[in-house]
GROMACS .gro file of C-alpha atoms in nm:
model
  308
    1MET     CA    1   7.369  11.857  13.901
    2SER     CA    2   7.087  11.645  13.794
    3SER     CA    3   7.019  11.424  14.075
    4GLU     CA    4   6.831  11.469  14.364
    5GLN     CA    5   7.130  11.445  14.618
    6GLY     CA    6   7.299  11.737  14.392
    7GLY     CA    7   6.945  11.929  14.438
    8ILE     CA    8   7.004  11.909  14.775
    9ILE     CA    9   7.396  12.001  14.779
   10LEU     CA   10   7.308  12.285  14.584
   11GLN     CA   11   7.057  12.415  14.798
   12TYR     CA   12   7.290  12.352  15.100
   13LEU     CA   13   7.545  12.553  14.910
   14ALA     CA   14   7.274  12.898  14.845
   15ARG     CA   15   7.222  12.839  15.269
   16ALA     CA   16   7.552  12.878  15.343
   17LEU     CA   17   7.627  13.188  15.089
   18PHE     CA   18   7.299  13.374  15.202
   19ALA     CA   19   7.431  13.275  15.613
   20VAL     CA   20   7.776  13.445  15.502
   21LEU     CA   21   7.589  13.725  15.364
   22ALA     CA   22   7.347  13.803  15.642
   23VAL     CA   23   7.652  13.786  15.913
   24ILE     CA   24   7.881  14.037  15.652
   25TYR     CA   25   7.508  14.251  15.694
   26PHE     CA   26   7.510  14.226  16.097
   27ASN     CA   27   7.870  14.284  16.111
   28HIS     CA   28   7.834  14.617  15.910
   29SER     CA   29   7.501  14.694  16.122
   30PRO     CA   30   7.526  14.968  16.386
   31ALA     CA   31   7.311  14.827  16.655
   32PHE     CA   32   7.097  14.499  16.680
   33PHE     CA   33   6.720  14.546  16.739
   34PHE     CA   34   6.795  14.425  17.110
   35THR     CA   35   7.095  14.463  17.314
   36LEU     CA   36   7.312  14.152  17.215
   37PRO     CA   37   7.671  14.047  17.199
   38ALA     CA   38   7.856  14.106  16.885
   39ALA     CA   39   7.908  13.726  16.850
   40THR     CA   40   7.564  13.682  16.788
   41PRO     CA   41   7.545  13.628  16.394
   42TRP     CA   42   7.809  13.413  16.450
   43VAL     CA   43   7.687  13.167  16.663
   44LEU     CA   44   7.327  13.184  16.499
   45ALA     CA   45   7.509  13.110  16.119
   46GLY     CA   46   7.710  12.818  16.270
   47GLY     CA   47   7.423  12.632  16.446
   48TYR     CA   48   7.184  12.686  16.151
   49LEU     CA   49   7.479  12.541  15.880
   50GLY     CA   50   7.570  12.276  16.138
   51LEU     CA   51   7.225  12.151  16.165
   52GLN     CA   52   7.164  12.173  15.822
   53LEU     CA   53   7.457  11.936  15.771
   54LEU     CA   54   7.350  11.725  15.940
   55LEU     CA   55   7.059  11.657  15.789
   56LEU     CA   56   7.220  11.664  15.504
   57LEU     CA   57   7.424  11.370  15.588
   58ALA     CA   58   7.176  11.196  15.785
   59ARG     CA   59   6.960  11.161  15.511
   60THR     CA   60   6.655  11.108  15.749
   61PRO     CA   61   6.311  11.104  15.579
   62ASN     CA   62   6.182  11.404  15.523
   63ALA     CA   63   6.480  11.596  15.598
   64ALA     CA   64   6.415  11.829  15.294
   65LEU     CA   65   6.115  11.937  15.485
   66PHE     CA   66   6.277  11.961  15.869
   67ALA     CA   67   6.568  12.180  15.678
   68SER     CA   68   6.287  12.457  15.529
   69ALA     CA   69   6.152  12.446  15.883
   70LEU     CA   70   6.474  12.528  16.033
   71ASP     CA   71   6.474  12.834  15.747
   72LEU     CA   72   6.154  12.959  15.851
   73VAL     CA   73   6.252  12.928  16.253
   74VAL     CA   74   6.618  13.112  16.221
   75LEU     CA   75   6.494  13.372  15.980
   76GLY     CA   76   6.249  13.453  16.234
   77VAL     CA   77   6.520  13.486  16.483
   78VAL     CA   78   6.757  13.705  16.238
   79MET     CA   79   6.471  13.913  16.142
   80LEU     CA   80   6.415  13.962  16.512
   81ILE     CA   81   6.730  14.123  16.585
   82ASP     CA   82   6.777  14.291  16.263
   83GLY     CA   83   6.819  14.664  16.360
   84GLY     CA   84   6.726  14.741  16.015
   85GLU     CA   85   6.361  14.931  16.001
   86PRO     CA   86   6.220  14.801  15.810
   87PRO     CA   87   6.465  14.501  15.828
   88PRO     CA   88   6.612  14.400  15.509
   89THR     CA   89   6.680  14.008  15.605
   90MET     CA   90   6.304  14.003  15.533
   91ALA     CA   91   6.358  13.942  15.162
   92LEU     CA   92   6.542  13.592  15.290
   93LEU     CA   93   6.171  13.458  15.405
   94PHE     CA   94   6.086  13.531  15.043
   95LEU     CA   95   6.390  13.377  14.894
   96ALA     CA   96   6.344  13.045  15.116
   97VAL     CA   97   5.943  13.043  15.002
   98LEU     CA   98   6.002  13.093  14.632
   99SER     CA   99   6.351  12.817  14.630
  100ASN     CA  100   6.111  12.604  14.744
  101GLY     CA  101   5.826  12.644  14.530
  102LEU     CA  102   6.088  12.654  14.254
  103LEU     CA  103   6.239  12.262  14.386
  104TYR     CA  104   5.946  12.095  14.520
  105GLY     CA  105   5.632  12.232  14.335
  106LEU     CA  106   5.353  12.440  14.425
  107LYS     CA  107   5.252  12.202  14.738
  108ARG     CA  108   5.513  12.295  14.913
  109PHE     CA  109   5.548  12.657  14.805
  110LEU     CA  110   5.171  12.665  14.993
  111VAL     CA  111   5.329  12.529  15.301
  112MET     CA  112   5.619  12.758  15.298
  113LEU     CA  113   5.407  13.053  15.281
  114ALA     CA  114   5.191  12.975  15.512
  115GLY     CA  115   5.519  12.910  15.749
  116ALA     CA  116   5.645  13.251  15.654
  117GLU     CA  117   5.304  13.431  15.732
  118VAL     CA  118   5.303  13.275  16.095
  119ILE     CA  119   5.675  13.350  16.145
  120LEU     CA  120   5.552  13.724  16.051
  121ALA     CA  121   5.240  13.710  16.248
  122ILE     CA  122   5.483  13.604  16.546
  123VAL     CA  123   5.786  13.817  16.446
  124LEU     CA  124   5.650  14.145  16.346
  125PRO     CA  125   5.415  14.255  16.663
  126ILE     CA  126   5.733  14.181  16.875
  127ARG     CA  127   5.930  14.451  16.621
  128ILE     CA  128   5.604  14.677  16.611
  129SER     CA  129   5.556  14.670  16.986
  130GLN     CA  130   5.935  14.762  17.068
  131GLY     CA  131   5.962  14.958  16.751
  132SER     CA  132   6.086  15.362  16.793
  133GLY     CA  133   5.796  15.512  16.606
  134GLU     CA  134   5.521  15.502  16.313
  135PRO     CA  135   5.739  15.581  16.027
  136GLY     CA  136   5.945  15.266  16.085
  137THR     CA  137   5.606  15.040  16.128
  138SER     CA  138   5.469  15.155  15.806
  139ALA     CA  139   5.775  15.087  15.602
  140SER     CA  140   5.768  14.751  15.753
  141LEU     CA  141   5.429  14.697  15.696
  142PHE     CA  142   5.445  14.830  15.320
  143LEU     CA  143   5.773  14.578  15.275
  144LEU     CA  144   5.564  14.291  15.400
  145ALA     CA  145   5.268  14.376  15.188
  146ALA     CA  146   5.493  14.419  14.873
  147LEU     CA  147   5.687  14.096  14.939
  148THR     CA  148   5.350  13.856  15.002
  149VAL     CA  149   5.208  13.990  14.689
  150CYS     CA  150   5.528  13.889  14.533
  151MET     CA  151   5.540  13.548  14.676
  152LEU     CA  152   5.167  13.526  14.576
  153TYR     CA  153   5.258  13.623  14.235
  154PHE     CA  154   5.558  13.371  14.219
  155GLY     CA  155   5.324  13.094  14.297
  156LEU     CA  156   5.067  13.146  14.021
  157MET     CA  157   5.361  13.191  13.794
  158ILE     CA  158   5.486  12.769  13.960
  159TRP     CA  159   5.121  12.674  13.933
  160ARG     CA  160   5.088  12.803  13.554
  161ASN     CA  161   5.390  12.639  13.431
  162GLN     CA  162   5.306  12.345  13.619
  163VAL     CA  163   4.980  12.300  13.367
  164LEU     CA  164   5.158  12.395  13.114
  165ALA     CA  165   5.432  12.147  13.189
  166ARG     CA  166   5.138  11.905  13.226
  167SER     CA  167   4.937  11.976  12.886
  168ALA     CA  168   5.290  11.973  12.696
  169LEU     CA  169   5.333  11.641  12.847
  170GLU     CA  170   5.016  11.488  12.728
  171ALA     CA  171   5.012  11.660  12.369
  172ALA     CA  172   5.368  11.472  12.367
  173TRP     CA  173   5.213  11.156  12.448
  174ARG     CA  174   4.829  11.199  12.326
  175ASP     CA  175   4.740  11.325  12.026
  176PRO     CA  176   4.514  11.567  12.114
  177GLN     CA  177   4.257  11.543  11.745
  178THR     CA  178   4.259  11.197  11.766
  179GLY     CA  179   4.267  11.051  12.168
  180PHE     CA  180   4.510  10.817  12.015
  181ILE     CA  181   4.904  10.795  12.134
  182SER     CA  182   5.115  11.023  11.960
  183HIS     CA  183   5.396  10.943  11.653
  184GLY     CA  184   5.643  10.997  11.903
  185ALA     CA  185   5.467  10.791  12.189
  186LEU     CA  186   5.426  10.492  11.967
  187THR     CA  187   5.800  10.483  11.890
  188SER     CA  188   5.962  10.558  12.175
  189THR     CA  189   5.707  10.260  12.417
  190ALA     CA  190   5.599  10.007  12.139
  191GLY     CA  191   5.910   9.890  11.935
  192TRP     CA  192   5.952   9.621  12.203
  193LEU     CA  193   5.645   9.425  12.010
  194ILE     CA  194   5.856   9.381  11.725
  195PRO     CA  195   6.148   9.106  11.894
  196LEU     CA  196   5.879   8.958  12.174
  197HIS     CA  197   5.660   8.849  11.881
  198ASP     CA  198   5.972   8.720  11.741
  199ARG     CA  199   6.054   8.509  12.056
  200LEU     CA  200   5.678   8.399  12.099
  201SER     CA  201   5.710   8.325  11.693
  202SER     CA  202   5.425   8.498  11.689
  203PRO     CA  203   5.250   8.704  11.396
  204LEU     CA  204   5.265   9.063  11.430
  205THR     CA  205   5.085   9.303  11.163
  206LEU     CA  206   5.094   9.610  11.120
  207VAL     CA  207   4.886   9.866  10.959
  208LEU     CA  208   4.866  10.238  10.792
  209LEU     CA  209   4.539  10.366  10.728
  210HIS     CA  210   4.447  10.659  10.554
  211HIS     CA  211   4.054  10.827  10.496
  212ASP     CA  212   3.960  11.199  10.386
  213ASP     CA  213   3.732  11.215  10.756
  214LEU     CA  214   3.978  11.155  10.984
  215ALA     CA  215   3.751  11.213  11.297
  216ALA     CA  216   3.532  10.925  11.159
  217LEU     CA  217   3.762  10.705  11.093
  218THR     CA  218   3.889  10.770  11.472
  219GLU     CA  219   3.601  10.690  11.571
  220THR     CA  220   3.543  10.333  11.345
  221VAL     CA  221   3.870  10.253  11.467
  222ALA     CA  222   3.788  10.319  11.835
  223GLN     CA  223   3.487  10.112  11.875
  224ARG     CA  224   3.603   9.794  11.646
  225LEU     CA  225   3.974   9.723  11.749
  226ARG     CA  226   4.042   9.476  12.043
  227ARG     CA  227   4.228   9.628  12.411
  228SER     CA  228   4.523   9.459  12.278
  229ASP     CA  229   4.592   9.656  11.977
  230ILE     CA  230   4.773   9.964  11.932
  231VAL     CA  231   4.629  10.287  11.773
  232ALA     CA  232   4.804  10.599  11.712
  233ARG     CA  233   4.844  10.896  11.528
  234TYR     CA  234   5.143  10.833  11.246
  235ASP     CA  235   5.087  11.176  11.063
  236GLU     CA  236   4.832  11.466  10.896
  237GLN     CA  237   4.647  11.186  10.718
  238HIS     CA  238   4.685  10.831  10.853
  239LEU     CA  239   4.680  10.631  11.144
  240ALA     CA  240   4.883  10.340  11.262
  241LEU     CA  241   4.775  10.031  11.411
  242LEU     CA  242   4.956   9.735  11.546
  243LEU     CA  243   4.759   9.384  11.575
  244PRO     CA  244   4.957   9.174  11.832
  245CYS     CA  245   4.894   8.815  11.778
  246THR     CA  246   4.736   8.864  11.436
  247ALA     CA  247   4.778   8.648  11.096
  248THR     CA  248   4.758   8.878  10.805
  249GLY     CA  249   4.433   8.690  10.691
  250ALA     CA  250   4.295   8.797  11.036
  251ALA     CA  251   4.380   9.148  10.995
  252GLU     CA  252   4.215   9.176  10.645
  253LYS     CA  253   3.900   9.124  10.797
  254VAL     CA  254   3.920   9.368  11.050
  255LEU     CA  255   3.981   9.587  10.772
  256HIS     CA  256   3.731   9.451  10.544
  257ASP     CA  257   3.488   9.553  10.823
  258LEU     CA  258   3.657   9.890  10.952
  259ARG     CA  259   3.591   9.986  10.529
  260GLU     CA  260   3.224   9.886  10.584
  261ARG     CA  261   3.167  10.086  10.829
  262GLN     CA  262   3.375  10.354  10.664
  263PRO     CA  263   3.344  10.359  10.271
  264GLY     CA  264   3.652  10.515  10.125
  265LEU     CA  265   3.914  10.373  10.379
  266ARG     CA  266   4.276  10.267  10.189
  267ALA     CA  267   4.497  10.075  10.433
  268ALA     CA  268   4.829   9.936  10.361
  269VAL     CA  269   4.914   9.616  10.567
  270MET     CA  270   5.224   9.433  10.649
  271THR     CA  271   5.280   9.108  10.873
  272LEU     CA  272   5.611   9.055  11.052
  273ASN     CA  273   5.763   8.736  11.077
  274SER     CA  274   6.103   8.866  11.168
  275ALA     CA  275   6.245   9.129  11.432
  276ASN     CA  276   6.544   9.228  11.210
  277ALA     CA  277   6.356   9.550  11.125
  278ALA     CA  278   6.266   9.841  11.353
  279LEU     CA  279   5.899   9.967  11.419
  280GLU     CA  280   5.994  10.322  11.244
  281GLN     CA  281   6.123  10.129  10.916
  282VAL     CA  282   5.854   9.912  10.901
  283LEU     CA  283   5.573  10.219  10.929
  284TYR     CA  284   5.751  10.425  10.709
  285HIS     CA  285   5.790  10.133  10.469
  286LEU     CA  286   5.399  10.121  10.467
  287GLN     CA  287   5.374  10.483  10.389
  288THR     CA  288   5.600  10.436  10.062
  289VAL     CA  289   5.353  10.158   9.991
  290MET     CA  290   5.056  10.351  10.034
  291PRO     CA  291   5.013  10.532   9.744
  292ARG     CA  292   4.949  10.220   9.537
  293THR     CA  293   4.615  10.225   9.711
  294ARG     CA  294   4.271  10.370   9.499
  295ASP     CA  295   3.958  10.450   9.650
  296ASN     CA  296   3.777  10.161   9.496
  297PRO     CA  297   3.650   9.823   9.625
  298SER     CA  298   3.991   9.648   9.376
  299HIS     CA  299   4.236   9.829   9.520
  300TRP     CA  300   4.176   9.990   9.855
  301LEU     CA  301   4.386   9.746  10.024
  302ALA     CA  302   4.784   9.713   9.938
  303HIS     CA  303   5.012   9.446  10.124
  304ALA     CA  304   5.369   9.586  10.197
  305PRO     CA  305   5.663   9.347  10.050
  306PRO     CA  306   5.890   9.204  10.301
  307LEU     CA  307   6.194   9.446  10.378
  308SER     CA  308   6.523   9.358  10.265
   0.00000   0.00000   0.00000
């Protein structure tokens, strides 16, 4: 169900269902808009579903786009032969546009909306020129206007949902207050650093930083650290630093430089020489060590003991 092929099959089943509903509707209609054989709806439905099945099985490039174009063409023909006034099958055009927007996003929605308007611009003048009176014409135009407004409204909702989803994704991976990666992003993506440095026999130093002015600390850290260093928002009060290929002495020099720029900085540090510990475990261990630090020149830095 979650795969792309599953979505295509589900869309084909929906097309088949609406085709059957359209055939049932035409079989219970008193007459077509034009004089046609009674088997016309069956022929249309069979040919339409057969072509859609071919597109489904062929898996050609842009098959989904060809299938959507076929939807528009067949719906144009169906609206042209619909004897209702206004034609109820016009609603199927609205469903085709909306379903493409929900499945493929705003760009496909706009393409389908433009295609639907082209179909309506062709079909409605023919129906109006062959129609029997003004009341039916007014009702058709009202239905067209109402469905167009609905499609535009749903298009705005699709666009809004995409913006919200993008914002939520950015918030999940990027902390909005500091601009560094979030805690969740750190633990999800940076855990591979510990076993990597163990294989390379290279030290990896982890640091937890605390400062009362988190914004000032953020600016200082961003200016001081190397591109290879990883900085993340650990919680409301702490930043987490991962310093690859950095021994304890080199890490202490970095931290002393940060404290000179930001007095009041406190830090807990630990250099890993083994891949036995998970990243989240090490960061939690540093958090438990942090209360040992004080805001004075001799106790602002705490070295975490090795994990047992």
